Each structure stands twice: as C-alpha cells, then as structure tokens.
Coordinates of C-alpha atoms and ligand atoms in Angstrom, one line a residue:
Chain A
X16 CA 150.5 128.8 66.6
X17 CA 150.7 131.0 63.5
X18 CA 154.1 131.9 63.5
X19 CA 155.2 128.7 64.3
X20 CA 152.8 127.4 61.1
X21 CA 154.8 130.1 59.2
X22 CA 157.6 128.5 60.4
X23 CA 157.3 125.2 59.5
X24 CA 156.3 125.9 56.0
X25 CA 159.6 128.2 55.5
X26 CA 161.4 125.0 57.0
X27 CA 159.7 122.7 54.4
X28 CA 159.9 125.2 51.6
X29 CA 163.8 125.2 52.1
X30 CA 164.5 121.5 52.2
X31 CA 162.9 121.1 49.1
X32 CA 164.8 123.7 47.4
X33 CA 167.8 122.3 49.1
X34 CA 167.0 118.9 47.5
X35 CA 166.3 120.2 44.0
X36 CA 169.5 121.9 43.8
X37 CA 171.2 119.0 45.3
X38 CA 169.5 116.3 42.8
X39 CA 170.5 118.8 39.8
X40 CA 174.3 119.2 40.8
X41 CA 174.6 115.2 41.3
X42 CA 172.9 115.0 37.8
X43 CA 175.4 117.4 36.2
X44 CA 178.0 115.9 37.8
X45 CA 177.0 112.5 36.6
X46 CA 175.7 113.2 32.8
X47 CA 179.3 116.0 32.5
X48 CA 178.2 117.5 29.4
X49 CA 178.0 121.4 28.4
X50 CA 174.6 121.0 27.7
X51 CA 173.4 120.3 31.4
X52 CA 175.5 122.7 33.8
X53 CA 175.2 122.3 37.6
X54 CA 173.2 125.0 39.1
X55 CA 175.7 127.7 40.2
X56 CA 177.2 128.3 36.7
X57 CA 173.4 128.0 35.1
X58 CA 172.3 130.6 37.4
X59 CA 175.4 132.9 37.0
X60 CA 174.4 132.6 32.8
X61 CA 170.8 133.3 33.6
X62 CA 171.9 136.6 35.8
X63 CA 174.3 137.3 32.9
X64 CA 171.9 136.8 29.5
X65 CA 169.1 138.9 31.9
X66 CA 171.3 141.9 31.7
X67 CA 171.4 141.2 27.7
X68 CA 168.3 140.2 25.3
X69 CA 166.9 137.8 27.5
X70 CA 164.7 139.9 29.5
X71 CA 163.5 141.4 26.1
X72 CA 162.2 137.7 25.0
X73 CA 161.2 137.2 28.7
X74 CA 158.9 140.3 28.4
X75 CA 157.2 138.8 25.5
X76 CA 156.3 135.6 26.1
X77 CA 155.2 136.8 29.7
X78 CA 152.5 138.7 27.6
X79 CA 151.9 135.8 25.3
X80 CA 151.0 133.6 28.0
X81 CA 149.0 136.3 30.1
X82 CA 147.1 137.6 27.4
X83 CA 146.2 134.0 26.3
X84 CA 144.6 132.9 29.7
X85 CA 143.3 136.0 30.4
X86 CA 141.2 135.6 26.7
X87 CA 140.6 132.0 27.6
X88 CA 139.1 132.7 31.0
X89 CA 137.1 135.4 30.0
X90 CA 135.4 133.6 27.6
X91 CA 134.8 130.0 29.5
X92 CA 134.0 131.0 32.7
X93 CA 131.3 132.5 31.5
X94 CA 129.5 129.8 29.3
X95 CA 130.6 127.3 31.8
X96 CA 128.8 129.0 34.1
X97 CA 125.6 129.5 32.0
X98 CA 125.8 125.8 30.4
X99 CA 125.8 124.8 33.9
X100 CA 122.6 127.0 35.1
X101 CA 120.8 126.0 31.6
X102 CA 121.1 122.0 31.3
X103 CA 118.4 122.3 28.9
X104 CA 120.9 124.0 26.3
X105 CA 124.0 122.1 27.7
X106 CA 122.4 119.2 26.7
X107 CA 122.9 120.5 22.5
X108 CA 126.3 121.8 23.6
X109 CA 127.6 119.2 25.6
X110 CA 127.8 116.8 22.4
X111 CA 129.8 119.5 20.6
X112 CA 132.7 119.9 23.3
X113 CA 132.8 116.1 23.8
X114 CA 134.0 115.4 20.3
X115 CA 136.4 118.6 19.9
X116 CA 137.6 118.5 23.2
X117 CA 139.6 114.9 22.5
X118 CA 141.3 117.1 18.8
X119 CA 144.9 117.9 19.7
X120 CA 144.2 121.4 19.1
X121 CA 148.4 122.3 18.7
X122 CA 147.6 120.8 15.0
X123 CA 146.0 123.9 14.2
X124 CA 149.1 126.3 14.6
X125 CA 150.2 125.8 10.8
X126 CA 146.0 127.4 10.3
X127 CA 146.8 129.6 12.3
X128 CA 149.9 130.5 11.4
X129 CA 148.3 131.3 7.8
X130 CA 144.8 133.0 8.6
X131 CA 146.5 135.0 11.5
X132 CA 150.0 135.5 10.4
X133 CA 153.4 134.8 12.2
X134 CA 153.1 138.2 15.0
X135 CA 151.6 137.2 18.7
X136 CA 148.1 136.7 17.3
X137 CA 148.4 133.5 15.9
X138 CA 150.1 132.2 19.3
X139 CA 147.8 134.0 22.0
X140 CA 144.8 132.1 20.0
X141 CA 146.5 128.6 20.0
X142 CA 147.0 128.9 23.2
X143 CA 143.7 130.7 24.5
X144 CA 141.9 128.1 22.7
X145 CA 143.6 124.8 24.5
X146 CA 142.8 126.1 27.4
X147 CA 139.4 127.2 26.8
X148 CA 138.5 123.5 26.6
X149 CA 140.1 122.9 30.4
X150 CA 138.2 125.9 31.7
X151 CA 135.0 125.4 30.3
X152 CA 134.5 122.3 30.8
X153 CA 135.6 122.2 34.4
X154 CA 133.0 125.2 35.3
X155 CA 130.3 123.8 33.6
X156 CA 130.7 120.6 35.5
X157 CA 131.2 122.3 38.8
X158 CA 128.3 124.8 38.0
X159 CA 125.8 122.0 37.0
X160 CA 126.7 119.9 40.7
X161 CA 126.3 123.0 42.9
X162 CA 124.0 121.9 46.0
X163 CA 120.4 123.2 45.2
X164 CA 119.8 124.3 48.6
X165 CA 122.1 127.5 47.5
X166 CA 120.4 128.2 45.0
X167 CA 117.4 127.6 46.4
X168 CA 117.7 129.7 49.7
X169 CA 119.0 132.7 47.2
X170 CA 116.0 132.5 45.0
X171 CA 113.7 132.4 48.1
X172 CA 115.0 135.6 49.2
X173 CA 113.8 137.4 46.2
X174 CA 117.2 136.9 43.6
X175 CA 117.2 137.6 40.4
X176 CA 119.0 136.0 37.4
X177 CA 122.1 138.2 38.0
X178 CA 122.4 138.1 41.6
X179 CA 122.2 134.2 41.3
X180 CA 125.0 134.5 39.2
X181 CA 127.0 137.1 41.8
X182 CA 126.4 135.5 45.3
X183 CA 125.9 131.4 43.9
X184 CA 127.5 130.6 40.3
X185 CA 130.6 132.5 40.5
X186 CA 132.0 132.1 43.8
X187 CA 130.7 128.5 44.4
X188 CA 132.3 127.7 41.2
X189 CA 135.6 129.9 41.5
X190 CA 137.9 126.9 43.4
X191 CA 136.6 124.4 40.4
X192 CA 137.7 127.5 38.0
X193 CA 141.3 128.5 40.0
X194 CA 142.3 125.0 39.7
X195 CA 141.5 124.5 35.9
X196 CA 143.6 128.1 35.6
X197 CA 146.4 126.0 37.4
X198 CA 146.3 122.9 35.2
X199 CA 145.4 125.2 32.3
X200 CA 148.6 127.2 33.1
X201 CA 150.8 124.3 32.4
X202 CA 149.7 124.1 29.2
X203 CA 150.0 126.8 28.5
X204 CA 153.3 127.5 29.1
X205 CA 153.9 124.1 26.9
X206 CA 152.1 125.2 24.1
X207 CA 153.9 128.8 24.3
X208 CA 156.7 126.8 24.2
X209 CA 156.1 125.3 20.6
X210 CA 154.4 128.4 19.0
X211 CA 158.0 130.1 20.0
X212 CA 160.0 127.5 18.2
X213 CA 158.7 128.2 14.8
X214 CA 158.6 131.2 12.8
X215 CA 159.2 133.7 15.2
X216 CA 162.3 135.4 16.2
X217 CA 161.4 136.2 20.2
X218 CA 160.2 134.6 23.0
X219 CA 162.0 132.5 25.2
X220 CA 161.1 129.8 23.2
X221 CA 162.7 130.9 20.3
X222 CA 166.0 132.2 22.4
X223 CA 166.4 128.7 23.9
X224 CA 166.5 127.0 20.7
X225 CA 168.1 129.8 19.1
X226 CA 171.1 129.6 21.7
X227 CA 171.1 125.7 21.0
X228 CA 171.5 126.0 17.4
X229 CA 174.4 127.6 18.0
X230 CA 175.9 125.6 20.7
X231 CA 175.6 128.2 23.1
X232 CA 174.9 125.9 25.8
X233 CA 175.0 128.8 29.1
X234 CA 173.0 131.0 27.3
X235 CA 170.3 128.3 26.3
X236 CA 170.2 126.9 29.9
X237 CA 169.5 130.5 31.2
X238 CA 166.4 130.4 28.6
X239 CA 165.6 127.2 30.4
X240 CA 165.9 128.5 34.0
X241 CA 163.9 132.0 32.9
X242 CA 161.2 129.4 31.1
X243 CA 160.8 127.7 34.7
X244 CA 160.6 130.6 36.8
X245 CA 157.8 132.4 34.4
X246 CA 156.0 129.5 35.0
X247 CA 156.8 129.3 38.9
X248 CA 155.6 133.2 39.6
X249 CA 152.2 132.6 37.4
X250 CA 151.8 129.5 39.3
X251 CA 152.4 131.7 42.7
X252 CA 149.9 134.3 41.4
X253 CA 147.1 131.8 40.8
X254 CA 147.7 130.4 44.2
X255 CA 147.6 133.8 46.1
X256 CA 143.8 134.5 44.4
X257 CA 142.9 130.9 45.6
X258 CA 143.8 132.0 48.9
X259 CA 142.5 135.5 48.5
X260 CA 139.5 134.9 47.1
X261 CA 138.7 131.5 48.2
X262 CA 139.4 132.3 52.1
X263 CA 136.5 130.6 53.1
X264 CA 137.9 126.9 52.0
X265 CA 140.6 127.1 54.7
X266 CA 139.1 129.9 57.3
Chain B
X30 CA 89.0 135.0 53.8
X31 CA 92.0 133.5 56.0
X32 CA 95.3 134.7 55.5
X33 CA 97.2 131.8 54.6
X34 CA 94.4 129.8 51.7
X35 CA 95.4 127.0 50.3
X36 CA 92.5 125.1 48.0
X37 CA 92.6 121.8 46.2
X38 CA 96.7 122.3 45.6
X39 CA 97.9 119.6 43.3
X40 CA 101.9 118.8 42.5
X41 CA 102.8 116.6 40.0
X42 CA 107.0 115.7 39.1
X43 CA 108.1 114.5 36.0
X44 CA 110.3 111.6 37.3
X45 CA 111.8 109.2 34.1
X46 CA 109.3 110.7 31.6
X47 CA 106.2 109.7 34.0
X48 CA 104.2 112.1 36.0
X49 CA 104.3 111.8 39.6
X50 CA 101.6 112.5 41.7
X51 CA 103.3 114.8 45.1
X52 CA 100.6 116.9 46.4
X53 CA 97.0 116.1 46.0
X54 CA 93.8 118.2 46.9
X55 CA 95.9 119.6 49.8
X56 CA 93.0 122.1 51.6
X57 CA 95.2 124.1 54.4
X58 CA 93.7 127.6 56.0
X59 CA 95.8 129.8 59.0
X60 CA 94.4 132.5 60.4
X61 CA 97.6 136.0 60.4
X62 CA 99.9 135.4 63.5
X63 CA 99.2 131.8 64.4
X64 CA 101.6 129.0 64.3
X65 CA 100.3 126.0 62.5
X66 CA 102.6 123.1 62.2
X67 CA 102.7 120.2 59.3
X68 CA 103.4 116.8 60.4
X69 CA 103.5 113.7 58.4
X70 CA 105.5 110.6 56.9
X71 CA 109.1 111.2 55.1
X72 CA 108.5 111.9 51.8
X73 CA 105.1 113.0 51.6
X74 CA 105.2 116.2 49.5
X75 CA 105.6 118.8 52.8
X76 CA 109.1 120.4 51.7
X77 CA 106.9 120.6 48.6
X78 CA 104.0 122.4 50.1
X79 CA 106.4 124.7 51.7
X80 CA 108.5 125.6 48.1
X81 CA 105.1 126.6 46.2
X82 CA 104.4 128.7 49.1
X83 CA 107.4 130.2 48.9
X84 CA 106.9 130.9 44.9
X85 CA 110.1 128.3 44.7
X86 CA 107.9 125.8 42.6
X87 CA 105.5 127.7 40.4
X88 CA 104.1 125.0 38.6
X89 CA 101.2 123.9 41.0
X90 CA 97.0 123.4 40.4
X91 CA 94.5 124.3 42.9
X92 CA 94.6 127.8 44.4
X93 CA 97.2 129.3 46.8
X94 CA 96.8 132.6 48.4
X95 CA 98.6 134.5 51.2
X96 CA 96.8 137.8 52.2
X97 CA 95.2 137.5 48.9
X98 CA 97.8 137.8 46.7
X99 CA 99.3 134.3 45.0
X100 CA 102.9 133.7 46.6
X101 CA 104.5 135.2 43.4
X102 CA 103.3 138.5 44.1
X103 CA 103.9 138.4 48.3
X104 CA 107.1 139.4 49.0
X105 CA 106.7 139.4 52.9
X106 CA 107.4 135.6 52.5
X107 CA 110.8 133.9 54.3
X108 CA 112.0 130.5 54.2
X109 CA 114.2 128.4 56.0
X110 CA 115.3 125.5 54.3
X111 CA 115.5 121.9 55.5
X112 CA 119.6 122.5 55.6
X113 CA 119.7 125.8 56.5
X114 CA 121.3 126.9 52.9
X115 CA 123.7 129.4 54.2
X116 CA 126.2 130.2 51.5
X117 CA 129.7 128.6 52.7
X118 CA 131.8 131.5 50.8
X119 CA 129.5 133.9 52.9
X120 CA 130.7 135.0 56.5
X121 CA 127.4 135.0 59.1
X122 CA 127.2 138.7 58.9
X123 CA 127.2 138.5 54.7
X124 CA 124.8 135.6 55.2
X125 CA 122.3 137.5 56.6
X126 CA 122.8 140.7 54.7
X127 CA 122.3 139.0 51.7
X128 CA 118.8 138.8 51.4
X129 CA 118.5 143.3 52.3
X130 CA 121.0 144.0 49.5
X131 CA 118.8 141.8 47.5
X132 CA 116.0 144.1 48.5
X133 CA 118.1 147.4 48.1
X134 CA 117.8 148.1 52.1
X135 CA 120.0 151.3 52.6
X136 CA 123.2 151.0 54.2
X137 CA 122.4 152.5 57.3
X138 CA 119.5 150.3 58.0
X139 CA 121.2 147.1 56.9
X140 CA 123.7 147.6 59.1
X141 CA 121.3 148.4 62.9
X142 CA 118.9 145.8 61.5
X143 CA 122.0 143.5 61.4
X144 CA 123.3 144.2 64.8
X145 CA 120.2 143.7 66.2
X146 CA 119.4 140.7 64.9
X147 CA 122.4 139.3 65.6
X148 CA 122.1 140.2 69.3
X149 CA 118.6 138.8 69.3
X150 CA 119.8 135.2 68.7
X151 CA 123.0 135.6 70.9
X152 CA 125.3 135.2 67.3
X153 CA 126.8 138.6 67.4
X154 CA 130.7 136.9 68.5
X155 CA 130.1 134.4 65.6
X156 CA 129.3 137.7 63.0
X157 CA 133.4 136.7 61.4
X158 CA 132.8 133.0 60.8
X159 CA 132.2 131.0 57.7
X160 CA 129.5 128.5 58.2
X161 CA 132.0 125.5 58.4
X162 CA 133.0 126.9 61.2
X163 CA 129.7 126.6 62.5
X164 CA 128.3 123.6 65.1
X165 CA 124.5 123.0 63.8
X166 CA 122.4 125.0 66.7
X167 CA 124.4 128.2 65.4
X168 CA 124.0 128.0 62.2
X169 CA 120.2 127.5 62.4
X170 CA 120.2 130.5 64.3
X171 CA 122.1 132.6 61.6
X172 CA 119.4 130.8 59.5
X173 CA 116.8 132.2 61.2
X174 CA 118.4 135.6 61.7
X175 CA 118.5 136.0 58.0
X176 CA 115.3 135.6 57.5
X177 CA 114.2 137.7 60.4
X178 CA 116.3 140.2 58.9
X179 CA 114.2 140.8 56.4
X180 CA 110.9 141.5 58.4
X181 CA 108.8 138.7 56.8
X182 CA 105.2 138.5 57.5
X183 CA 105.3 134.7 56.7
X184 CA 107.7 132.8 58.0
X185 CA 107.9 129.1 56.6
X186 CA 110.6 126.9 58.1
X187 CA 111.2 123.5 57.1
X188 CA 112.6 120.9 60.2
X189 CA 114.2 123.6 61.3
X190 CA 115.3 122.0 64.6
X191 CA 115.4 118.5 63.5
X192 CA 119.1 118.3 63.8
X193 CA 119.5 119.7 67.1
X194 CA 120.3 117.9 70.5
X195 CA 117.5 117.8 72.5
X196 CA 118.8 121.1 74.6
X197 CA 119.1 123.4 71.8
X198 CA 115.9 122.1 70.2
X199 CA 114.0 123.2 73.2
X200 CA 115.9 126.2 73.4
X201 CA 115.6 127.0 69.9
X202 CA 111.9 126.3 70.0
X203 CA 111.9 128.9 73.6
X204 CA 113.4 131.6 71.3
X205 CA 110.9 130.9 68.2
X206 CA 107.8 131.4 70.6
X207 CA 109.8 134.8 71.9
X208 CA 109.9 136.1 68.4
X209 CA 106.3 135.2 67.2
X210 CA 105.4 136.9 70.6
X211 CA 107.1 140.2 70.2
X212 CA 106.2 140.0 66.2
X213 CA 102.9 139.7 64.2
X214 CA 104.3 136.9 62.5
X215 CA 102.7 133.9 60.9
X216 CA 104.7 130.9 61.1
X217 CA 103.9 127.5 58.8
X218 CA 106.7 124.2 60.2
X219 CA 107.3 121.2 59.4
X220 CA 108.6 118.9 62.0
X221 CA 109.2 115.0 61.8
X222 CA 108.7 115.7 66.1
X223 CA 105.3 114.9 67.6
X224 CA 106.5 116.7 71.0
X225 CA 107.5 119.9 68.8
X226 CA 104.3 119.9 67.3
X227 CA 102.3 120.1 70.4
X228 CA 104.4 122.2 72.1
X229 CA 104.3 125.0 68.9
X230 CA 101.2 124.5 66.5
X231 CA 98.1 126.3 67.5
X232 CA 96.6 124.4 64.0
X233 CA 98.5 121.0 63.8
X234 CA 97.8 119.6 60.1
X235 CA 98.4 116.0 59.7
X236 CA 99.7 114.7 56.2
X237 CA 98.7 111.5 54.5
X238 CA 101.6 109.3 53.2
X239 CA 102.5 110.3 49.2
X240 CA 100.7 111.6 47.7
X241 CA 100.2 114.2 50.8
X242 CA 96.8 115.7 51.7
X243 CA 96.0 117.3 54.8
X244 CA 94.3 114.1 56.4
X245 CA 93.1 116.2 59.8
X246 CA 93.8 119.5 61.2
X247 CA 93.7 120.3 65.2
X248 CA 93.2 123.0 66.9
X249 CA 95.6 123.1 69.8
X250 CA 95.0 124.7 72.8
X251 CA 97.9 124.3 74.8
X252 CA 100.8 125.2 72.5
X253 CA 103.2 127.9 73.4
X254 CA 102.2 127.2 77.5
X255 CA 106.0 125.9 78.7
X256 CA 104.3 124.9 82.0
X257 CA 102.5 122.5 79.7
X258 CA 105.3 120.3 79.0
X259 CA 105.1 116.9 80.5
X260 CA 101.7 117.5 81.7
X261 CA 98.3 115.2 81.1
X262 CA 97.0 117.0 78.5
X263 CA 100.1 117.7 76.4
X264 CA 100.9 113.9 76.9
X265 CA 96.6 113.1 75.7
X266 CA 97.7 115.2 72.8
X267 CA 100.9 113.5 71.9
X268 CA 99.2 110.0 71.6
X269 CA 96.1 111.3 69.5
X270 CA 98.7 112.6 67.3
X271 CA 100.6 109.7 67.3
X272 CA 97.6 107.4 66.6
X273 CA 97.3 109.2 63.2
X274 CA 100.5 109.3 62.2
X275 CA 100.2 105.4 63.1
X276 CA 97.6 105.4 60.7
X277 CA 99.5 106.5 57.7
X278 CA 103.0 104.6 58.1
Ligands
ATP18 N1 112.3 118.3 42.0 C1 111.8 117.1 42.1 N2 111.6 116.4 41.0 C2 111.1 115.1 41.1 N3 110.6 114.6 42.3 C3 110.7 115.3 43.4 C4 111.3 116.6 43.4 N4 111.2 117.1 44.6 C5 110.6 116.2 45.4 N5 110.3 115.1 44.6 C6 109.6 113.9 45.1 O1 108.4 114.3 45.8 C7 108.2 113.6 46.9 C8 108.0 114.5 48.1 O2 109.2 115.2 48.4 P1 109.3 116.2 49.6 O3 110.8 116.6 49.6 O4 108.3 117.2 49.5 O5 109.0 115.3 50.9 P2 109.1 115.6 52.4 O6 107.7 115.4 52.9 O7 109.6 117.0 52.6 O8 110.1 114.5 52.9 P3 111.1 114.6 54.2 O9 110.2 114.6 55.4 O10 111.9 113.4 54.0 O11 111.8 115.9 54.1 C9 109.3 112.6 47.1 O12 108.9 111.4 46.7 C10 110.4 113.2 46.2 O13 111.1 112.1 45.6
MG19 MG1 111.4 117.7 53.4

C-alpha cells in the first residue's frame, strides 16, 4: 500500500515533467527564435554558465531571498500570533494593516534604494517587508479563529501565557503560516527579481538581463532555468516542514 | 463546611453591549468523594457553572469554594470539556502528558503514570494516534486519562458521554464508577441524560431554564448499584426527575 502510493506519485511526478518538456520543445519549435531555445540546448547552457559566473549570482540571490523570508517570518509570526490572542489591541492595529496592506509596497525600492544604499540591504528589506504583510495577516486571522475548546482545555490544566503560546498558538497556527510562506515565496522570488534588475551588478536577476542586453540569448535562458529551479527547491523545502512538522494533518 | 460550596453565584455576559443574566443565585453544596450530577435545559448556564469552577471564568459574584480555597487557588481541579478538547497536532500519549509537563512532573514519573493510565482505560495500542484518527468513545477515554493523569481531587466533566452509542455510554459510565471507587475522587457532571443521572449522582441538582439556579437537589440512594438498572425504583426516580425537568422546558 505504501510503496505502491510511492509509486504512483513517481508515475504522476514523471508525466508531468514529461509534458512540460514536451509543451516547451513544441513551443520552441513553433515561435524558432534564439531567444526561446527548446529544452536540451537551454539545459546544456545552464550546465555550461554553472561552471562560469552563474553559480556566483546564483549564490547570491539564494541568500537574498532566504535572508528576506527568514526576516519576514521572524517578525510576523510573532505579532500575528499575539494580535490574534489580544483582539482587544488588534482591534487599533487591524485598521493600520488594512490601509497599508492594499500600497504596492515595490514603489518604495527607489527609498530604499537611497536610505539603504544599492548593497543586499536595500533588497532583503523590500522584499522582507512584502511578505511581512502575507504572513502576518494570515496568522493573525488563523490565530484569532482557533477553536476555544483548545485553549480552553490548555488553560484548565494549569497553562500559562507561554505554554498557551507553545502547545495552542504556534502549532495550531503553523499550516495557516507554511502556506502564507508558500504564497509568500512567490513573491518573493518576483520581487527579487526587480531589485536585481536595477543598480546592482549580481544576482540572477541582474545576469539574465545582463546576458539579454547583450544578446546572449543561451546564457540568459540558463539565468532563466537557474531563476526557476531556486524557486522550485525553496518551494520543496517549505513543503518538507509542512509534512514534517505538520504530520498530524495527514497521519 | 462541605467541600465543594457554592453560595448565591451570579454570571452575567456582555452580549451586544447588554448584560446578560447566565447564572443566578446558584446555591450548590457536595460533600468530598460523592458524585453529584447537574441536569437541566440546553442553554441554561451549566457549562458555565462548570468553567468558574474550574477558575476558566473568573469574573463571577456570590461565593465559590472548594476545600476552602476559591478555585483560583485549588490546583487539584480537572476538567473535561463538552468536546473533549484534545489538541489535534498532539498524539494520545502527548495529549495526556501535556497537562504533567505543565506541572513540572519528572520524567520518570510522567512516563509510569502515563503507562498506567493508559492501561487503565484500555488506550495503551492507540498511545501513536492523532485524535482524528480517533472514533468518539476513545477519544473520551484519552480525555479522561488526561485528566486522571494528573491526580485531580475534583473532577468536573461536562456531557462527557453524550456522544456515545448507547454501549460505550454504559460502558464508559461502568469505568467512571470503577475509578471514583478505587479513588477519593469528587466528581461534579453534567448530563442532558435523565437515565445517566440516576444511575451516577448520589446528589442530583436540577437546573432552572436561563438564567440557571439549582431549582431542587436529590439525594439519590440507588446510584452506582448496576443491579438497579431497570428496576422499580430507578424507573420511580427517572419520572420524578422527568416531571421537573417537564417543569422547566
Ligand atoms: N463567553 C460567552 N459570552 C457570552 N455569552 C455566553 C458565553 N458563554 C455562554 N454564553 C451564554 O450563556 C448561556 C449559557 O451557556 P452554557 O454554555 O453555560 O449553557 P449550557 O447549559 O452548558 O448549554 P448546553 O446544555 O447546550 O451545553 C447561553 O445562553 C450562552 O449563549
Ligand atoms: Mg454546555
């Protein structure tokens, strides 16, 4: 029964990589332009540019992007959780993050650009603070509509502020929180995207546009294909603490 | 003075800015190590009763003491909730070590108290799963063995067979009269069943529609006495409880 579940999912897994590789070599074939190579040659660059610069610039924004969630989530989990045990104070919060919430916060990067300077500062704040927003807001919400009997049957055994927190807040709240990661990982990776494309000179960002200003059309679909798997293995990563931490959802 | 004192309690709830009159001039008095038993209409204030007892609801008038000391200050005190509570991201055996990590039990002791528990109410295979993997009867008995766990002096259980099949009520209700007979525990239930409360309740207290007060309070001969069941004066018992209750609804 396991294996066989194994199985099954390595059988799907396969036909759907099958099909993407299939849909992108009928789409080369069909646009026939230097600028959108069918996979084989794109993955032969993208081997090629790793033993070059590439996996310098891949380095970097892998950091960017990590150290910007990572500041994100260590600072909304946290008040989402409290807003959402204190409705009292949410209630003078909740106003505030309603009407910045909607402010495309990418508008700021020129700001940031100046008070912070061009280096990785600048960019791990941008993007730290877009996804702040997601993260927050989704804990609060999940922490505000746990069940009461939880918290209930843990106060009547004697819990304290801290262990309410421990054994109720965090862990009924941590699928709510894993999935904002996941939506906020998309856009984060967008957003790294932009910061790379301006006054910078690495990144992956910058070495895909870099490679299209000078019509070096392998090297800037490799950027491409390294830009999707970053995103892919995060993606993986999140999923694998879902599973590991969240083993009760599908025991 | 009686163990378990309750005098002129009063609950009010803010509902939509207006106060909202729960409890009122609820007398209740059990002696240590008798079962008494609340029954009355849905909605009449008893899962309230049972939270300021449990020092869940703090903000109460009138004068509530167990073993003289007010229910903030007794820590012997257990409850098991109307829906058992157990944590879902808790297996059974975290479930029921919550509560002596809470406490600071030593690890040693946690773990035989555990085991033993879990023996007690026939769980130990379950000790792996997560409550959703649970069918109701078990999971009321890990709710029970958590608060057994603990060694409470006051147990306070709210329906807590309710949504059982009639079996597994009786067999529940089988195991709860075991326990109180091996412990020196004082148990306070609620139960919407007249049958249950007969068969359980030494002191029956009968609860007026909202706002609750204790409208009468029996004295029970013939609970715990299995060979009672189905007999005359269980059955004589049964109806004058009934008659009350038809009283109030
Ligand atoms: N936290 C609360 N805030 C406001 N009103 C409440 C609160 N808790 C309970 N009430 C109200 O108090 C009344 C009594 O509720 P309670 O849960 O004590 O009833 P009950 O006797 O246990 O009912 P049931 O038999 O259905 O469980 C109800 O009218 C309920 O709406
Ligand atoms: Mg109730």
């Amino acid at each position: 029964m396991q294996i066989s579940r194994i199985g099954w999912k390595t059988v799907q897994f396969s036909l759907a990589i099958i099909f993407i590789f299939l849909s992108w070599w009928v789409l080369a074939l069909l646009l026939d332009t230097p600028a959108f190579p069918p996979p084989l040659p794109a993955f032969a660059s993208f081997f090629h540019s790793l033993q070059g610069d590439l996996l310098l610039h891949l380095r970097i924004s892998l950091y960017r992007v990590l150290a910007s969630l990572i500041l994100a989530a260590t600072l909304a989990i946290p008040a989402g959780l409290f807003l959402g045990k204190n409705p009292r104070l949410d209630q003078y919060i909740a106003p505030v993050i309603y009407l910045t919430y909607p402010i495309p916060k990418v508008v700021f990067l020129p700001v940031l650009l100046i008070l912070l300077g061009i280096g990785d500062l600048s960019k791990v704040v941008l993007i730290a603070l877009i996804v702040f927003y997601q993260i927050l807001v989704t804990t609060r919400d999940a922490s505000r509509n746990l069940q009461t009997e939880y918290i209930l049957s843990i106060k009547s055994l004697g819990a304290n502020s801290k262990e309410l927190y421990q054994h109720v807040y965090l862990p009924g709240c941590l699928p709510a929180i894993l999935t904002s990661l996941r939506l906020g990982l998309g856009t984060a990776m967008a957003v790294l995207f932009l910061t790379e494309t301006y006054a910078t000179s690495t990144g992956i960002g910058y070495f895909i546009m870099y490679s299209w200003s000078s019509l070096a059309y392998d090297k800037m679909f490799a950027g491409i294909i390294a830009m999707g798997l970053m995103g892919f293995f995060l993606y993986i990563l999140i999923d694998g603490c879902e599973r590991y931490f969240c083993s009760w959802l599908n025991p | 003075m009686t163990y378990l004192d309750i005098q002129s309690l009063q609950v009010d709830f803010l509902q939509q800015n207006k106060s909202h009159n729960v409890l009122n001039d609820v007398n209740l008095q059990l002696p240590q190590g008798k079962i008494g038993v609340i029954i009355g209409p849905s909605g009449c204030g008893k899962s309230t009763l049972l939270n300021v007892l449990a020092n869940l609801n703090q903000e109460y008038r009138g004068r509530v003491s167990i073993n003289g000391q007010l229910p903030l200050e007794h820590i012997g005190t257990a409850l098991i909730l109307q829906d058992y509570g157990l944590l879902p991201w808790k297996n059974v055996w975290n479930n029921i070590q919550l509560g002596l990590e809470i406490r600071k039990i030593a690890k040693e002791e946690t773990k035989t108290r555990i085991e033993a528990i879990l023996k007690k109410m026939g769980i130990a295979d379950l000790k792996k799963r997560y409550p959703a993997q649970l069918s109701g009867g078990q999971k009321q008995r890990v709710a029970i063995a958590r608060s057994l766990v603990l060694e409470p002096e006051l147990l306070l259980m709210d329906e807590p067979f309710s949504s059982l099949d009639a079996l597994n009520r009786e067999e529940m209700q089988d195991i709860l009269m075991q326990i109180w007979q091996e412990t020196n525990l004082t148990i306070l239930l609620i139960t919407h069943s007249i049958e249950e409360a007969v068969f359980l309740g030494q002191k029956i207290f009968v609860m007026s529609a909202c706002p609750g007060t204790i409208i009468k309070t029996f004295d029970n001969q013939i609970a715990g006495d299995y060979s009672s069941r189905g007999k005359v004066e269980f059955l004589d018992m049964c109806n004058t409880l009934r008659s009350y209750l038809r009283k109030e609804s």
